Amino acid sequence: MTALPAPPPESRTGTCPFTANGEDREDSRSVSSSVSAEAQDGTAVRSAPVADWVVPQELATDPYPIYARLRAESPVAWVPALGKFLVTGYAQCHAIELDQDTYSAQVSGTGATMTRTLGENPMLRKDDPEHTTERHSINPTLRPKAIKQVWTPIFERNARTYIDTLAGAGPDAAELNRDYAAPVASQNLIDLLGLPGVDPETMRRWSHAFIAGTGNLLDDPDIWAAADTARTEVDTLLDELIPFYEANPNDSMTSALANSGLPHPAVAANVKLTITGGMNEPQHMVTNMVWALDHHRDQHRRVIADHSLWPAVFDETARWLSPIGMYPRQTTRSVVLGGVTLPAGAPIGVVVGAANRDKNHFTHHPDTFDIFRPKQPHLAFGSGVHLCAGHWAAKTSIGQLAVPLLFERFPTLRVDNRRETSWDGWVFRGLTTLPVTWDN
């Protein structure tokens, strides 16, 4: 997994350039705040709290202690090292998703790098009605009926193919990310998009190049070179595929986009957007589910004995170890969020990885993995108009097939503690290395 590089530090003094009165704030080693106004409902309103103790490298190593402190001190805080307001409370993140008029997906900064990377603004960086127009073109391909009738047999075939690859590596050398999760996620994406002749390693390279480019706020020339190479290769392929699918439509996402009436650049941008985000999350859900069950053996035993529990494993893993940890928004007007005044144009990081452990929403031990917890909505797949279009595909391909079939083939599959396991990232978070073993 390639985590998005952190934005350049804009301040290490605790000064927030977005304070309500426009004045610098004093240095602080914790989230600081002051009452500056009163909302219409009589609640206190503060100018922007500052969390200048947040270190991006520590977020990438283990973000959860930082998330807990931010939620406790202020669920909306200015983080100088990231140049963003981080929103970590569930209620506040959910409110953002339900109000696209105030919290726009058309953002500067990271939005600009995505456009630079993909060559065009995709639907993820658009609000309605443009977003809905482009989203509707792919919805039929990703609806539950289509997933069941068209894609489930393909997903199962791919899972069984790479289970054989994992078996070939053997219980002393198998690495779940390399030998199974990444190639399964890549091949599923290749098939969904309808990209003939593309191999899983090429898909992985494209996806990682686009993710790195989207986060390249430091203008690293090597990152741009890799992103430009990937974009050129994908665009060259699409120059052939788009007219082909216009004349020969099928069930793939590229075919649906090509026949939607959208201009060629918009079709290409959304294919590249899907390549960017459509591999890492399913890949990390495979390894995250295996890791979570391995570290909760009682629940592991119950799932192996009762396969009807697999959907709960998928859902709880998505909440507890959210593979998409943060995404950006930008305010279109001055607004009060979580008792904090935000000006127009404020850059926001919607930290769903933190919101999904908020005790004010998940009252039943939110920091623990529990597939039997009372069912409550979470934000792992977003919410509102930007609810992840591929969530049904992910639930089927990973939650119902890739991981259950893995344990069907290897009932004693477990993390191999003789070798190192590694995690990385917070914008996208997942296991980069997960050695596994099993009994012969």
Short mmCIF file of C-alpha atoms in Angstrom, two decimals:
data_model
loop_
_atom_site.label_atom_id
_atom_site.label_comp_id
_atom_site.label_asym_id
_atom_site.label_seq_id
_atom_site.Cartn_x
_atom_site.Cartn_y
_atom_site.Cartn_z
CA MET A 1 0.00 0.00 0.00
CA THR A 2 1.17 3.50 -0.81
CA ALA A 3 -0.02 6.04 1.72
CA LEU A 4 -0.73 9.56 0.53
CA PRO A 5 2.19 11.85 1.37
CA ALA A 6 1.32 14.44 3.99
CA PRO A 7 0.79 18.04 2.89
CA PRO A 8 3.71 20.37 3.63
CA PRO A 9 3.79 21.89 7.10
CA GLU A 10 2.36 25.40 6.97
CA SER A 11 3.08 26.24 10.57
CA ARG A 12 4.77 24.73 13.59
CA THR A 13 3.90 27.62 15.89
CA GLY A 14 0.30 26.71 16.64
CA THR A 15 -0.95 29.62 14.56
CA CYS A 16 -4.14 29.07 12.61
CA PRO A 17 -4.56 31.17 9.46
CA PHE A 18 -8.32 30.55 9.58
CA THR A 19 -9.22 32.05 12.98
CA ALA A 20 -12.58 33.71 13.11
CA ASN A 21 -11.17 37.18 13.77
CA GLY A 22 -8.23 36.81 11.41
CA GLU A 23 -5.63 37.17 14.18
CA ASP A 24 -2.84 34.73 14.98
CA ARG A 25 -3.36 32.41 17.91
CA GLU A 26 -0.81 31.81 20.62
CA ASP A 27 1.39 28.74 20.56
CA SER A 28 -0.09 25.67 22.24
CA ARG A 29 1.03 22.12 22.87
CA SER A 30 -2.55 20.85 22.95
CA VAL A 31 -5.80 21.68 21.28
CA SER A 32 -6.59 25.20 22.46
CA SER A 33 -9.79 27.13 22.03
CA SER A 34 -11.70 30.21 23.10
CA VAL A 35 -15.34 31.15 23.12
CA SER A 36 -15.77 33.74 20.38
CA ALA A 37 -19.49 33.84 19.71
CA GLU A 38 -22.79 32.16 20.38
CA ALA A 39 -24.71 30.04 17.91
CA GLN A 40 -28.40 30.68 17.22
CA ASP A 41 -29.34 27.82 19.54
CA GLY A 42 -27.39 29.42 22.39
CA THR A 43 -24.43 27.02 22.37
CA ALA A 44 -20.92 28.42 22.65
CA VAL A 45 -18.96 28.88 19.44
CA ARG A 46 -15.17 28.85 19.43
CA SER A 47 -12.63 30.12 16.98
CA ALA A 48 -10.49 27.39 15.53
CA PRO A 49 -8.72 25.18 18.08
CA VAL A 50 -5.11 24.37 17.21
CA ALA A 51 -3.52 20.91 17.46
CA ASP A 52 0.11 21.64 16.70
CA TRP A 53 1.21 18.48 18.49
CA VAL A 54 -0.03 16.24 15.66
CA VAL A 55 2.91 14.74 13.76
CA PRO A 56 2.14 13.23 10.31
CA GLN A 57 4.72 10.47 10.72
CA GLU A 58 3.03 9.36 13.95
CA LEU A 59 -0.33 9.32 12.20
CA ALA A 60 1.09 6.96 9.59
CA THR A 61 2.54 4.68 12.26
CA ASP A 62 -0.51 4.45 14.55
CA PRO A 63 -3.22 7.09 14.19
CA TYR A 64 -5.64 5.83 16.83
CA PRO A 65 -4.12 7.44 19.97
CA ILE A 66 -3.99 10.74 18.08
CA TYR A 67 -7.60 10.33 16.98
CA ALA A 68 -8.70 9.66 20.56
CA ARG A 69 -6.99 12.81 21.82
CA LEU A 70 -8.43 14.95 19.05
CA ARG A 71 -11.96 13.66 19.68
CA ALA A 72 -11.58 14.31 23.42
CA GLU A 73 -10.11 17.82 23.09
CA SER A 74 -11.95 19.04 20.00
CA PRO A 75 -13.58 17.00 17.22
CA VAL A 76 -12.86 19.93 14.86
CA ALA A 77 -9.29 21.25 15.08
CA TRP A 78 -6.74 23.05 12.94
CA VAL A 79 -3.64 20.89 12.40
CA PRO A 80 -0.76 23.09 11.22
CA ALA A 81 1.42 20.18 10.09
CA LEU A 82 -1.27 19.13 7.61
CA GLY A 83 -2.66 22.53 6.67
CA LYS A 84 -6.18 21.25 7.36
CA PHE A 85 -8.97 21.23 9.85
CA LEU A 86 -9.27 17.60 10.95
CA VAL A 87 -12.80 16.52 11.79
CA THR A 88 -12.73 13.41 13.97
CA GLY A 89 -16.19 13.21 15.58
CA TYR A 90 -18.87 10.98 14.07
CA ALA A 91 -21.64 13.58 14.26
CA GLN A 92 -19.49 16.22 12.61
CA CYS A 93 -18.25 13.90 9.82
CA HIS A 94 -21.80 12.74 9.14
CA ALA A 95 -23.04 16.34 9.02
CA ILE A 96 -20.41 17.15 6.39
CA GLU A 97 -21.53 14.26 4.20
CA LEU A 98 -25.15 15.36 4.35
CA ASP A 99 -24.48 18.97 3.31
CA GLN A 100 -22.60 19.15 0.02
CA ASP A 101 -23.76 22.75 -0.48
CA THR A 102 -21.63 23.84 2.47
CA TYR A 103 -18.89 21.18 2.36
CA SER A 104 -17.86 20.82 -1.25
CA ALA A 105 -16.00 17.91 -2.82
CA GLN A 106 -14.49 20.40 -5.28
CA VAL A 107 -11.44 21.18 -3.20
CA SER A 108 -8.20 22.99 -3.87
CA GLY A 109 -4.87 21.52 -2.81
CA THR A 110 -5.48 17.76 -2.88
CA GLY A 111 -8.22 18.31 -5.44
CA ALA A 112 -5.78 20.10 -7.71
CA THR A 113 -3.24 17.30 -7.46
CA MET A 114 -5.93 14.73 -8.33
CA THR A 115 -6.80 16.69 -11.47
CA ARG A 116 -3.09 17.00 -12.30
CA THR A 117 -2.68 13.26 -11.79
CA LEU A 118 -5.70 12.03 -13.72
CA GLY A 119 -5.77 14.74 -16.38
CA GLU A 120 -9.37 15.74 -15.62
CA ASN A 121 -11.63 16.27 -12.60
CA PRO A 122 -13.47 12.98 -11.83
CA MET A 123 -16.85 12.55 -10.13
CA LEU A 124 -15.26 12.27 -6.68
CA ARG A 125 -14.26 15.93 -6.90
CA LYS A 126 -17.65 17.13 -8.11
CA ASP A 127 -20.90 18.07 -6.40
CA ASP A 128 -24.43 17.60 -7.68
CA PRO A 129 -25.78 17.79 -10.30
CA GLU A 130 -22.50 16.96 -12.11
CA HIS A 131 -21.62 14.23 -9.60
CA THR A 132 -25.00 12.52 -9.91
CA THR A 133 -24.89 12.62 -13.71
CA GLU A 134 -21.58 10.78 -13.81
CA ARG A 135 -22.42 8.47 -10.90
CA HIS A 136 -25.66 7.29 -12.53
CA SER A 137 -23.73 5.94 -15.50
CA ILE A 138 -22.00 3.24 -13.41
CA ASN A 139 -24.76 2.48 -10.90
CA PRO A 140 -26.37 -0.34 -12.95
CA THR A 141 -23.05 -2.19 -13.16
CA LEU A 142 -22.62 -2.07 -9.38
CA ARG A 143 -26.14 -2.76 -8.13
CA PRO A 144 -26.67 -5.89 -5.99
CA LYS A 145 -28.54 -7.72 -8.78
CA ALA A 146 -25.72 -7.18 -11.27
CA ILE A 147 -23.11 -8.12 -8.67
CA LYS A 148 -24.93 -11.38 -7.95
CA GLN A 149 -25.74 -12.37 -11.53
CA VAL A 150 -22.70 -11.09 -13.44
CA TRP A 151 -19.77 -10.56 -11.11
CA THR A 152 -20.02 -13.15 -8.34
CA PRO A 153 -18.84 -16.05 -10.56
CA ILE A 154 -15.91 -13.93 -11.76
CA PHE A 155 -14.96 -12.89 -8.24
CA GLU A 156 -15.07 -16.52 -7.11
CA ARG A 157 -12.90 -17.63 -10.02
CA ASN A 158 -10.30 -14.99 -9.19
CA ALA A 159 -10.27 -15.90 -5.51
CA ARG A 160 -9.72 -19.59 -6.22
CA THR A 161 -6.97 -18.79 -8.74
CA TYR A 162 -4.92 -16.82 -6.24
CA ILE A 163 -5.63 -19.19 -3.37
CA ASP A 164 -3.65 -21.64 -5.49
CA THR A 165 -0.89 -19.02 -5.78
CA LEU A 166 -0.82 -18.63 -2.00
CA ALA A 167 -0.69 -22.40 -1.58
CA GLY A 168 2.22 -22.53 -3.97
CA ALA A 169 4.20 -20.12 -1.80
CA GLY A 170 3.87 -22.59 1.08
CA PRO A 171 3.24 -22.13 4.82
CA ASP A 172 6.81 -21.03 5.49
CA ALA A 173 6.99 -18.25 2.91
CA ALA A 174 3.42 -17.14 2.12
CA GLU A 175 2.72 -13.41 2.44
CA LEU A 176 -0.97 -12.66 2.25
CA ASN A 177 -0.73 -9.16 0.81
CA ARG A 178 1.68 -10.09 -1.98
CA ASP A 179 0.45 -13.58 -2.82
CA TYR A 180 -3.31 -13.17 -2.44
CA ALA A 181 -4.91 -9.88 -1.40
CA ALA A 182 -3.21 -7.60 -3.94
CA PRO A 183 -3.58 -9.83 -7.02
CA VAL A 184 -7.20 -10.73 -6.18
CA ALA A 185 -8.12 -7.06 -5.75
CA SER A 186 -6.24 -6.18 -8.95
CA GLN A 187 -7.85 -8.89 -11.07
CA ASN A 188 -11.32 -8.11 -9.77
CA LEU A 189 -10.79 -4.46 -10.71
CA ILE A 190 -9.46 -5.37 -14.16
CA ASP A 191 -12.58 -7.44 -14.80
CA LEU A 192 -15.01 -4.88 -13.39
CA LEU A 193 -13.51 -2.13 -15.51
CA GLY A 194 -13.20 -4.35 -18.57
CA LEU A 195 -9.52 -3.76 -19.33
CA PRO A 196 -8.39 -6.68 -21.52
CA GLY A 197 -4.70 -7.51 -21.59
CA VAL A 198 -3.91 -5.74 -18.31
CA ASP A 199 -2.16 -7.91 -15.72
CA PRO A 200 -2.49 -7.55 -11.91
CA GLU A 201 1.00 -6.13 -11.47
CA THR A 202 0.33 -3.39 -14.04
CA MET A 203 -2.95 -2.55 -12.32
CA ARG A 204 -1.13 -2.36 -8.96
CA ARG A 205 1.51 -0.04 -10.44
CA TRP A 206 -1.11 2.25 -11.97
CA SER A 207 -3.12 2.41 -8.77
CA HIS A 208 -0.13 3.21 -6.59
CA ALA A 209 1.13 5.84 -9.05
CA PHE A 210 -2.24 7.61 -9.10
CA ILE A 211 -2.56 7.52 -5.31
CA ALA A 212 0.94 8.95 -4.87
CA GLY A 213 0.24 11.64 -7.46
CA THR A 214 -3.00 12.65 -5.74
CA GLY A 215 -1.02 13.29 -2.55
CA ASN A 216 2.01 14.93 -4.20
CA LEU A 217 1.67 18.37 -2.62
CA LEU A 218 5.46 18.59 -2.36
CA ASP A 219 5.79 18.35 -6.16
CA ASP A 220 8.18 15.41 -6.06
CA PRO A 221 9.28 15.03 -9.71
CA ASP A 222 9.70 11.26 -9.43
CA ILE A 223 6.11 10.88 -8.23
CA TRP A 224 4.86 13.02 -11.11
CA ALA A 225 6.92 11.00 -13.56
CA ALA A 226 5.38 7.73 -12.37
CA ALA A 227 1.87 9.23 -12.39
CA ASP A 228 2.38 10.67 -15.89
CA THR A 229 3.58 7.30 -17.18
CA ALA A 230 0.55 5.54 -15.70
CA ARG A 231 -1.83 8.17 -17.06
CA THR A 232 -0.34 7.94 -20.55
CA GLU A 233 -0.60 4.16 -20.53
CA VAL A 234 -4.22 4.18 -19.35
CA ASP A 235 -5.22 6.94 -21.77
CA THR A 236 -3.64 5.06 -24.66
CA LEU A 237 -5.61 1.94 -23.76
CA LEU A 238 -8.84 3.94 -23.38
CA ASP A 239 -8.36 5.60 -26.77
CA GLU A 240 -9.01 2.12 -28.17
CA LEU A 241 -11.48 0.81 -25.61
CA ILE A 242 -13.96 3.69 -25.49
CA PRO A 243 -14.93 3.53 -29.20
CA PHE A 244 -14.84 -0.27 -29.00
CA TYR A 245 -17.33 -0.33 -26.12
CA GLU A 246 -19.49 2.27 -27.83
CA ALA A 247 -19.92 -0.23 -30.65
CA ASN A 248 -19.78 -3.39 -28.50
CA PRO A 249 -21.26 -2.69 -25.04
CA ASN A 250 -20.93 -5.21 -22.23
CA ASP A 251 -21.37 -5.32 -18.43
CA SER A 252 -18.12 -3.54 -17.53
CA MET A 253 -17.81 -0.12 -15.92
CA THR A 254 -15.80 1.25 -18.83
CA SER A 255 -18.53 0.18 -21.23
CA ALA A 256 -21.16 1.85 -19.04
CA LEU A 257 -19.18 5.08 -18.95
CA ALA A 258 -18.45 4.96 -22.68
CA ASN A 259 -22.17 4.67 -23.45
CA SER A 260 -23.32 7.29 -20.93
CA GLY A 261 -23.08 10.28 -23.22
CA LEU A 262 -20.26 11.75 -21.15
CA PRO A 263 -17.38 13.33 -23.08
CA HIS A 264 -14.28 11.19 -23.62
CA PRO A 265 -12.15 13.08 -21.03
CA ALA A 266 -14.80 12.52 -18.32
CA VAL A 267 -15.01 8.81 -19.15
CA ALA A 268 -11.23 8.50 -18.94
CA ALA A 269 -11.04 10.48 -15.69
CA ASN A 270 -13.56 8.23 -13.97
CA VAL A 271 -11.87 5.05 -15.16
CA LYS A 272 -8.61 6.39 -13.72
CA LEU A 273 -10.42 7.40 -10.52
CA THR A 274 -11.66 3.81 -10.17
CA ILE A 275 -8.13 2.52 -10.71
CA THR A 276 -6.93 4.93 -8.01
CA GLY A 277 -9.37 3.86 -5.31
CA GLY A 278 -10.71 0.51 -6.43
CA MET A 279 -7.74 -1.66 -5.52
CA ASN A 280 -6.29 -0.54 -2.17
CA GLU A 281 -9.50 -0.78 -0.15
CA PRO A 282 -10.50 -4.33 -1.17
CA GLN A 283 -6.88 -5.42 -0.88
CA HIS A 284 -6.61 -4.11 2.67
CA MET A 285 -9.98 -5.51 3.67
CA VAL A 286 -8.65 -9.01 2.94
CA THR A 287 -5.59 -8.61 5.15
CA ASN A 288 -7.42 -6.58 7.80
CA MET A 289 -10.12 -9.25 8.20
CA VAL A 290 -7.55 -12.02 8.57
CA TRP A 291 -5.49 -9.97 11.04
CA ALA A 292 -8.56 -9.01 13.10
CA LEU A 293 -9.77 -12.60 13.40
CA ASP A 294 -6.28 -13.84 14.23
CA HIS A 295 -6.13 -11.39 17.14
CA HIS A 296 -9.61 -12.37 18.39
CA ARG A 297 -9.51 -16.15 18.48
CA ASP A 298 -12.88 -16.66 20.19
CA GLN A 299 -14.64 -14.75 17.43
CA HIS A 300 -12.49 -16.56 14.85
CA ARG A 301 -13.69 -19.95 16.10
CA ARG A 302 -17.32 -18.87 16.03
CA VAL A 303 -17.05 -17.59 12.45
CA ILE A 304 -15.41 -20.79 11.24
CA ALA A 305 -18.28 -22.73 12.84
CA ASP A 306 -21.01 -20.41 11.54
CA HIS A 307 -20.42 -18.99 8.06
CA SER A 308 -23.47 -16.74 8.34
CA LEU A 309 -21.26 -14.47 10.47
CA TRP A 310 -18.97 -13.47 7.58
CA PRO A 311 -20.97 -10.33 6.67
CA ALA A 312 -20.60 -9.15 10.27
CA VAL A 313 -16.83 -9.74 10.10
CA PHE A 314 -16.59 -7.62 6.96
CA ASP A 315 -18.71 -4.81 8.38
CA GLU A 316 -16.97 -4.69 11.76
CA THR A 317 -13.52 -4.78 10.17
CA ALA A 318 -14.46 -1.88 7.88
CA ARG A 319 -15.53 0.11 10.95
CA TRP A 320 -12.66 -0.84 13.24
CA LEU A 321 -9.82 -0.71 10.69
CA SER A 322 -11.24 1.67 8.09
CA PRO A 323 -9.13 1.25 4.93
CA ILE A 324 -10.08 4.77 3.80
CA GLY A 325 -9.12 6.87 6.79
CA MET A 326 -9.61 10.44 5.53
CA TYR A 327 -10.89 12.35 2.52
CA PRO A 328 -11.00 16.09 1.82
CA ARG A 329 -13.76 18.65 1.68
CA GLN A 330 -13.78 22.46 1.52
CA THR A 331 -16.28 24.93 2.94
CA THR A 332 -18.19 27.14 0.53
CA ARG A 333 -19.28 29.62 3.23
CA SER A 334 -18.65 30.47 6.85
CA VAL A 335 -20.19 27.79 9.05
CA VAL A 336 -20.22 26.52 12.63
CA LEU A 337 -19.29 22.84 12.92
CA GLY A 338 -19.02 21.10 16.26
CA GLY A 339 -19.04 24.46 18.03
CA VAL A 340 -16.14 25.73 15.92
CA THR A 341 -16.34 28.59 13.44
CA LEU A 342 -14.98 27.68 10.00
CA PRO A 343 -14.57 30.36 7.30
CA ALA A 344 -15.39 29.99 3.63
CA GLY A 345 -12.65 28.11 1.77
CA ALA A 346 -11.51 26.15 4.83
CA PRO A 347 -9.68 22.90 3.89
CA ILE A 348 -11.13 19.96 5.82
CA GLY A 349 -9.97 16.41 6.39
CA VAL A 350 -13.00 14.20 7.11
CA VAL A 351 -11.34 11.55 9.31
CA VAL A 352 -13.76 8.63 9.12
CA GLY A 353 -11.11 6.36 10.61
CA ALA A 354 -11.51 8.39 13.82
CA ALA A 355 -15.28 8.89 13.56
CA ASN A 356 -15.79 5.14 13.35
CA ARG A 357 -14.41 4.81 16.89
CA ASP A 358 -16.29 7.74 18.44
CA LYS A 359 -17.76 6.67 21.80
CA ASN A 360 -20.48 9.31 21.45
CA HIS A 361 -21.91 7.26 18.57
CA PHE A 362 -20.63 3.73 19.20
CA THR A 363 -21.49 3.37 22.86
CA HIS A 364 -20.43 -0.29 23.03
CA HIS A 365 -16.61 -0.30 23.41
CA PRO A 366 -15.79 1.43 20.09
CA ASP A 367 -12.05 0.68 20.27
CA THR A 368 -12.64 -3.08 20.34
CA PHE A 369 -13.31 -5.50 17.49
CA ASP A 370 -16.66 -7.15 18.15
CA ILE A 371 -18.69 -8.78 15.38
CA PHE A 372 -21.58 -9.16 17.83
CA ARG A 373 -21.87 -5.46 18.71
CA PRO A 374 -25.29 -3.79 18.37
CA LYS A 375 -25.70 -2.80 14.74
CA GLN A 376 -25.09 0.90 14.11
CA PRO A 377 -24.24 2.81 10.92
CA HIS A 378 -20.60 3.68 10.27
CA LEU A 379 -18.79 5.84 7.72
CA ALA A 380 -16.26 3.40 6.25
CA PHE A 381 -17.98 3.66 2.84
CA GLY A 382 -18.94 7.32 3.18
CA SER A 383 -22.48 8.60 3.38
CA GLY A 384 -24.96 10.72 1.49
CA VAL A 385 -24.49 11.33 -2.22
CA HIS A 386 -20.85 10.21 -2.06
CA LEU A 387 -21.60 6.79 -0.59
CA CYS A 388 -19.03 4.47 -2.18
CA ALA A 389 -20.43 3.19 -5.49
CA GLY A 390 -18.49 -0.05 -5.14
CA HIS A 391 -19.51 -1.04 -1.62
CA TRP A 392 -21.73 -3.92 -2.80
CA ALA A 393 -18.93 -5.22 -5.01
CA ALA A 394 -16.51 -5.07 -2.08
CA LYS A 395 -18.91 -6.80 0.32
CA THR A 396 -19.42 -9.62 -2.18
CA SER A 397 -15.92 -10.03 -3.57
CA ILE A 398 -14.15 -9.79 -0.21
CA GLY A 399 -16.67 -10.37 2.58
CA GLN A 400 -18.55 -13.25 0.95
CA LEU A 401 -15.88 -14.79 -1.27
CA ALA A 402 -12.19 -13.92 -0.96
CA VAL A 403 -11.82 -14.30 2.81
CA PRO A 404 -14.36 -17.09 3.47
CA LEU A 405 -12.89 -19.16 0.60
CA LEU A 406 -9.43 -18.55 2.02
CA PHE A 407 -10.39 -20.11 5.35
CA GLU A 408 -12.30 -22.86 3.59
CA ARG A 409 -9.08 -23.88 1.85
CA PHE A 410 -6.83 -23.26 4.88
CA PRO A 411 -8.87 -23.81 8.08
CA THR A 412 -5.79 -23.30 10.25
CA LEU A 413 -4.64 -20.10 8.48
CA ARG A 414 -3.03 -17.70 10.95
CA VAL A 415 -0.54 -14.86 11.13
CA ASP A 416 3.02 -16.18 11.12
CA ASN A 417 4.57 -14.47 14.13
CA ARG A 418 8.03 -15.73 13.17
CA ARG A 419 8.10 -13.02 10.50
CA GLU A 420 7.44 -9.28 10.63
CA THR A 421 4.02 -7.74 10.08
CA SER A 422 3.87 -4.09 9.00
CA TRP A 423 1.21 -1.37 8.81
CA ASP A 424 1.31 2.02 7.15
CA GLY A 425 -0.79 5.08 6.42
CA TRP A 426 -3.75 6.96 7.79
CA VAL A 427 -5.34 8.51 4.66
CA PHE A 428 -5.29 5.00 3.28
CA ARG A 429 -4.40 2.55 6.06
CA GLY A 430 -3.64 -1.12 5.82
CA LEU A 431 -1.17 -3.94 6.22
CA THR A 432 1.75 -3.67 3.84
CA THR A 433 3.10 -7.07 4.93
CA LEU A 434 1.16 -9.93 6.52
CA PRO A 435 3.03 -13.24 6.67
CA VAL A 436 0.71 -16.18 7.14
CA THR A 437 1.10 -19.87 7.77
CA TRP A 438 -1.10 -22.95 8.14
CA ASP A 439 -0.85 -26.60 9.06
CA ASN A 440 -0.08 -28.97 6.18
#
